[in-house]
Amino acid sequence: MKFGEQIKERRQELDLTQAEVAEKYFVTRQAVSNWEHDKTYPDLNMLVKISNVYQISLDSLLREDQKLKDYLELEQGRAMNSFSVSYGFIWVMFGLSYFLDDSTKGGSIAWYGMVAIFLLAMIYEELVTPFFLGINRRTFYRSGKRPDEKLSIFAKLFYGVFVLAVIISVILVHQGMSGRYASSALTILVGVQYLLRKYIYVARK
């Protein structure tokens, strides 16, 4: 039974009108009607609320509706890409912060502020990434990516450039270049990786 048919049948069993359901979910009656006729789908958070109110398991709601699964995966991917872009900008900004003049009071405050933002972003990334990817934390920490994804050719080239950049940086620092330049360049490259996340992984065939 499709998603729309399930929630319509359950609503009628509970003797609720579309307007009453809409009030519970803080949406319009038209939105509920669209769900029931499979014209649109709710997002993941709303799907959890529907599951709780209608007392229907998420597995049951998803099992027989491939379109709903595809929709949620698409929305999840968009959310993950948006998050990765924001996170990537934090890495890039932190890379640029190496050039702050921390010998002055203002520069020192700005430097420690960037460090604090960077550390908080790293902690947040560890907490929310498994949710965006739709996998449990253990799987995420073991593999670092979705089991149904693999590195793209672009990613392999990018990581090759990154390794080369590390080697060159070590050589240049050894020859007298400031470590700040090397650290800034490598940190910015990590940020670029997050900015380009949607090109890093591709679906396994």
PDB file of C-alpha atoms in Angstrom, residues 30-188:
ATOM      1  CA  GLN A  30      -4.177  21.177   1.320  1.00  0.00           C
ATOM      2  CA  ALA A  31      -0.785  19.780   2.350  1.00  0.00           C
ATOM      3  CA  VAL A  32      -2.471  16.810   4.034  1.00  0.00           C
ATOM      4  CA  SER A  33      -4.627  16.287   0.954  1.00  0.00           C
ATOM      5  CA  ASN A  34      -1.556  16.344  -1.281  1.00  0.00           C
ATOM      6  CA  TRP A  35       0.145  13.713   0.893  1.00  0.00           C
ATOM      7  CA  GLU A  36      -2.877  11.451   0.750  1.00  0.00           C
ATOM      8  CA  HIS A  37      -3.050  11.718  -3.046  1.00  0.00           C
ATOM      9  CA  ASP A  38       0.736  11.231  -3.430  1.00  0.00           C
ATOM     10  CA  LYS A  39       1.094  14.645  -5.068  1.00  0.00           C
ATOM     11  CA  THR A  40       3.773  15.744  -2.598  1.00  0.00           C
ATOM     12  CA  TYR A  41       5.658  14.090   0.255  1.00  0.00           C
ATOM     13  CA  PRO A  42       6.540  15.286   3.762  1.00  0.00           C
ATOM     14  CA  ASP A  43      10.166  15.742   4.792  1.00  0.00           C
ATOM     15  CA  LEU A  44      11.855  13.319   7.189  1.00  0.00           C
ATOM     16  CA  ASN A  45      10.995  15.265  10.351  1.00  0.00           C
ATOM     17  CA  MET A  46       7.333  15.437   9.356  1.00  0.00           C
ATOM     18  CA  LEU A  47       7.368  11.748   8.457  1.00  0.00           C
ATOM     19  CA  VAL A  48       8.481  10.927  12.002  1.00  0.00           C
ATOM     20  CA  LYS A  49       5.592  13.015  13.397  1.00  0.00           C
ATOM     21  CA  ILE A  50       3.130  11.225  11.119  1.00  0.00           C
ATOM     22  CA  SER A  51       4.484   7.894  12.284  1.00  0.00           C
ATOM     23  CA  ASN A  52       3.999   8.889  15.932  1.00  0.00           C
ATOM     24  CA  VAL A  53       0.519  10.386  15.590  1.00  0.00           C
ATOM     25  CA  TYR A  54      -0.864   7.652  13.327  1.00  0.00           C
ATOM     26  CA  GLN A  55       1.055   4.915  15.191  1.00  0.00           C
ATOM     27  CA  ILE A  56       2.423   3.492  11.944  1.00  0.00           C
ATOM     28  CA  SER A  57       6.050   2.379  11.826  1.00  0.00           C
ATOM     29  CA  LEU A  58       8.412   4.240   9.505  1.00  0.00           C
ATOM     30  CA  ASP A  59       9.324   0.917   7.952  1.00  0.00           C
ATOM     31  CA  SER A  60       5.699   0.322   7.056  1.00  0.00           C
ATOM     32  CA  LEU A  61       5.328   3.811   5.570  1.00  0.00           C
ATOM     33  CA  LEU A  62       8.429   3.423   3.427  1.00  0.00           C
ATOM     34  CA  ARG A  63       8.403  -0.250   2.525  1.00  0.00           C
ATOM     35  CA  GLU A  64       6.054  -0.164  -0.452  1.00  0.00           C
ATOM     36  CA  ASP A  65       6.590   3.364  -1.768  1.00  0.00           C
ATOM     37  CA  GLN A  66       9.778   3.681  -3.783  1.00  0.00           C
ATOM     38  CA  LYS A  67       8.929   7.245  -4.828  1.00  0.00           C
ATOM     39  CA  LEU A  68       8.855   8.316  -1.176  1.00  0.00           C
ATOM     40  CA  LYS A  69      12.215   6.626  -0.561  1.00  0.00           C
ATOM     41  CA  ASP A  70      13.717   8.374  -3.598  1.00  0.00           C
ATOM     42  CA  TYR A  71      12.313  11.707  -2.463  1.00  0.00           C
ATOM     43  CA  LEU A  72      13.767  11.371   1.044  1.00  0.00           C
ATOM     44  CA  GLU A  73      17.163  10.345  -0.323  1.00  0.00           C
ATOM     45  CA  LEU A  74      17.161  13.372  -2.639  1.00  0.00           C
ATOM     46  CA  GLU A  75      16.208  15.749   0.161  1.00  0.00           C
ATOM     47  CA  GLN A  76      18.761  14.156   2.456  1.00  0.00           C
ATOM     48  CA  GLY A  77      21.450  14.569  -0.187  1.00  0.00           C
ATOM     49  CA  ARG A  78      20.597  18.228  -0.672  1.00  0.00           C
ATOM     50  CA  ALA A  79      20.709  18.838   3.076  1.00  0.00           C
ATOM     51  CA  MET A  80      24.067  17.065   3.345  1.00  0.00           C
ATOM     52  CA  ASN A  81      25.525  19.077   0.471  1.00  0.00           C
ATOM     53  CA  SER A  82      24.306  22.345   1.999  1.00  0.00           C
ATOM     54  CA  PHE A  83      25.843  21.385   5.334  1.00  0.00           C
ATOM     55  CA  SER A  84      29.129  20.389   3.656  1.00  0.00           C
ATOM     56  CA  VAL A  85      29.336  23.745   1.872  1.00  0.00           C
ATOM     57  CA  SER A  86      28.876  25.618   5.175  1.00  0.00           C
ATOM     58  CA  TYR A  87      31.412  23.377   6.892  1.00  0.00           C
ATOM     59  CA  GLY A  88      33.836  23.817   3.997  1.00  0.00           C
ATOM     60  CA  PHE A  89      33.661  27.607   4.314  1.00  0.00           C
ATOM     61  CA  ILE A  90      34.597  27.277   8.004  1.00  0.00           C
ATOM     62  CA  TRP A  91      37.692  25.263   7.027  1.00  0.00           C
ATOM     63  CA  VAL A  92      38.629  27.834   4.374  1.00  0.00           C
ATOM     64  CA  MET A  93      38.155  30.723   6.820  1.00  0.00           C
ATOM     65  CA  PHE A  94      40.245  28.901   9.410  1.00  0.00           C
ATOM     66  CA  GLY A  95      42.946  28.405   6.780  1.00  0.00           C
ATOM     67  CA  LEU A  96      42.958  32.125   6.054  1.00  0.00           C
ATOM     68  CA  SER A  97      43.045  32.906   9.779  1.00  0.00           C
ATOM     69  CA  TYR A  98      46.667  31.696   9.882  1.00  0.00           C
ATOM     70  CA  PHE A  99      47.568  35.099   8.470  1.00  0.00           C
ATOM     71  CA  LEU A 100      45.973  37.014  11.344  1.00  0.00           C
ATOM     72  CA  ASP A 101      48.460  39.137  13.239  1.00  0.00           C
ATOM     73  CA  ASP A 102      48.102  37.549  16.667  1.00  0.00           C
ATOM     74  CA  SER A 103      50.823  39.777  18.139  1.00  0.00           C
ATOM     75  CA  THR A 104      48.166  42.451  18.756  1.00  0.00           C
ATOM     76  CA  LYS A 105      45.282  42.154  21.219  1.00  0.00           C
ATOM     77  CA  GLY A 106      42.645  42.363  18.483  1.00  0.00           C
ATOM     78  CA  GLY A 107      44.471  39.830  16.335  1.00  0.00           C
ATOM     79  CA  SER A 108      44.857  37.454  19.273  1.00  0.00           C
ATOM     80  CA  ILE A 109      41.132  37.656  20.084  1.00  0.00           C
ATOM     81  CA  ALA A 110      40.250  37.028  16.428  1.00  0.00           C
ATOM     82  CA  TRP A 111      42.618  34.032  16.285  1.00  0.00           C
ATOM     83  CA  TYR A 112      41.209  32.371  19.408  1.00  0.00           C
ATOM     84  CA  GLY A 113      37.690  33.118  18.184  1.00  0.00           C
ATOM     85  CA  MET A 114      38.397  31.311  14.909  1.00  0.00           C
ATOM     86  CA  VAL A 115      39.915  28.372  16.791  1.00  0.00           C
ATOM     87  CA  ALA A 116      36.807  28.115  18.996  1.00  0.00           C
ATOM     88  CA  ILE A 117      34.454  28.267  15.977  1.00  0.00           C
ATOM     89  CA  PHE A 118      36.542  25.661  14.164  1.00  0.00           C
ATOM     90  CA  LEU A 119      36.541  23.220  17.104  1.00  0.00           C
ATOM     91  CA  LEU A 120      32.794  23.625  17.645  1.00  0.00           C
ATOM     92  CA  ALA A 121      32.194  23.037  13.924  1.00  0.00           C
ATOM     93  CA  MET A 122      34.271  19.842  14.027  1.00  0.00           C
ATOM     94  CA  ILE A 123      32.302  18.511  17.001  1.00  0.00           C
ATOM     95  CA  TYR A 124      28.993  19.434  15.349  1.00  0.00           C
ATOM     96  CA  GLU A 125      30.053  17.767  12.099  1.00  0.00           C
ATOM     97  CA  GLU A 126      30.779  14.514  13.937  1.00  0.00           C
ATOM     98  CA  LEU A 127      27.342  14.601  15.558  1.00  0.00           C
ATOM     99  CA  VAL A 128      25.153  15.452  12.564  1.00  0.00           C
ATOM    100  CA  THR A 129      26.871  13.813   9.576  1.00  0.00           C
ATOM    101  CA  PRO A 130      25.594  10.271  10.350  1.00  0.00           C
ATOM    102  CA  PHE A 131      22.039  11.682  10.468  1.00  0.00           C
ATOM    103  CA  PHE A 132      22.388  13.367   7.075  1.00  0.00           C
ATOM    104  CA  LEU A 133      23.815  10.184   5.576  1.00  0.00           C
ATOM    105  CA  GLY A 134      21.049   8.053   7.044  1.00  0.00           C
ATOM    106  CA  ILE A 135      23.402   5.576   8.718  1.00  0.00           C
ATOM    107  CA  ASN A 136      24.142   4.710  12.313  1.00  0.00           C
ATOM    108  CA  ARG A 137      27.159   6.237  14.036  1.00  0.00           C
ATOM    109  CA  ARG A 138      29.113   2.972  14.215  1.00  0.00           C
ATOM    110  CA  THR A 139      28.918   2.494  10.451  1.00  0.00           C
ATOM    111  CA  PHE A 140      29.860   6.116   9.876  1.00  0.00           C
ATOM    112  CA  TYR A 141      32.906   6.037  12.129  1.00  0.00           C
ATOM    113  CA  ARG A 142      34.033   2.771  10.572  1.00  0.00           C
ATOM    114  CA  SER A 143      33.658   3.793   6.923  1.00  0.00           C
ATOM    115  CA  GLY A 144      33.337   7.600   6.907  1.00  0.00           C
ATOM    116  CA  LYS A 145      30.740   7.450   4.127  1.00  0.00           C
ATOM    117  CA  ARG A 146      27.590   5.714   3.023  1.00  0.00           C
ATOM    118  CA  PRO A 147      27.995   2.017   2.223  1.00  0.00           C
ATOM    119  CA  ASP A 148      26.298   2.597  -1.152  1.00  0.00           C
ATOM    120  CA  GLU A 149      28.782   5.293  -2.208  1.00  0.00           C
ATOM    121  CA  LYS A 150      32.331   5.182  -3.528  1.00  0.00           C
ATOM    122  CA  LEU A 151      35.000   7.750  -4.351  1.00  0.00           C
ATOM    123  CA  SER A 152      34.637   9.367  -7.763  1.00  0.00           C
ATOM    124  CA  ILE A 153      37.509   9.745 -10.258  1.00  0.00           C
ATOM    125  CA  PHE A 154      37.496  13.460  -9.395  1.00  0.00           C
ATOM    126  CA  ALA A 155      37.975  12.589  -5.713  1.00  0.00           C
ATOM    127  CA  LYS A 156      40.944  10.327  -6.447  1.00  0.00           C
ATOM    128  CA  LEU A 157      42.572  13.105  -8.474  1.00  0.00           C
ATOM    129  CA  PHE A 158      41.812  15.648  -5.750  1.00  0.00           C
ATOM    130  CA  TYR A 159      43.314  13.494  -2.993  1.00  0.00           C
ATOM    131  CA  GLY A 160      46.326  12.865  -5.217  1.00  0.00           C
ATOM    132  CA  VAL A 161      46.831  16.637  -5.478  1.00  0.00           C
ATOM    133  CA  PHE A 162      46.364  16.929  -1.707  1.00  0.00           C
ATOM    134  CA  VAL A 163      49.057  14.327  -0.981  1.00  0.00           C
ATOM    135  CA  LEU A 164      51.367  16.089  -3.446  1.00  0.00           C
ATOM    136  CA  ALA A 165      50.648  19.411  -1.705  1.00  0.00           C
ATOM    137  CA  VAL A 166      51.567  17.865   1.655  1.00  0.00           C
ATOM    138  CA  ILE A 167      54.874  16.575   0.285  1.00  0.00           C
ATOM    139  CA  ILE A 168      55.719  19.925  -1.342  1.00  0.00           C
ATOM    140  CA  SER A 169      54.791  21.789   1.852  1.00  0.00           C
ATOM    141  CA  VAL A 170      57.064  19.594   3.964  1.00  0.00           C
ATOM    142  CA  ILE A 171      59.949  20.185   1.544  1.00  0.00           C
ATOM    143  CA  LEU A 172      59.390  23.957   1.413  1.00  0.00           C
ATOM    144  CA  VAL A 173      59.062  24.264   5.195  1.00  0.00           C
ATOM    145  CA  HIS A 174      62.273  22.276   5.547  1.00  0.00           C
ATOM    146  CA  GLN A 175      63.923  24.779   3.191  1.00  0.00           C
ATOM    147  CA  GLY A 176      62.813  27.735   5.281  1.00  0.00           C
ATOM    148  CA  MET A 177      59.265  28.640   4.194  1.00  0.00           C
ATOM    149  CA  SER A 178      56.983  29.765   7.016  1.00  0.00           C
ATOM    150  CA  GLY A 179      54.865  26.950   8.414  1.00  0.00           C
ATOM    151  CA  ARG A 180      51.903  29.317   8.388  1.00  0.00           C
ATOM    152  CA  TYR A 181      51.793  29.312   4.597  1.00  0.00           C
ATOM    153  CA  ALA A 182      51.882  25.528   4.422  1.00  0.00           C
ATOM    154  CA  SER A 183      49.257  25.084   7.163  1.00  0.00           C
ATOM    155  CA  SER A 184      46.989  27.661   5.546  1.00  0.00           C
ATOM    156  CA  ALA A 185      47.205  26.047   2.106  1.00  0.00           C
ATOM    157  CA  LEU A 186      46.523  22.520   3.403  1.00  0.00           C
ATOM    158  CA  THR A 187      43.627  23.657   5.618  1.00  0.00           C
ATOM    159  CA  ILE A 188      42.045  25.515   2.691  1.00  0.00           C
TER     160      ILE A 188
END
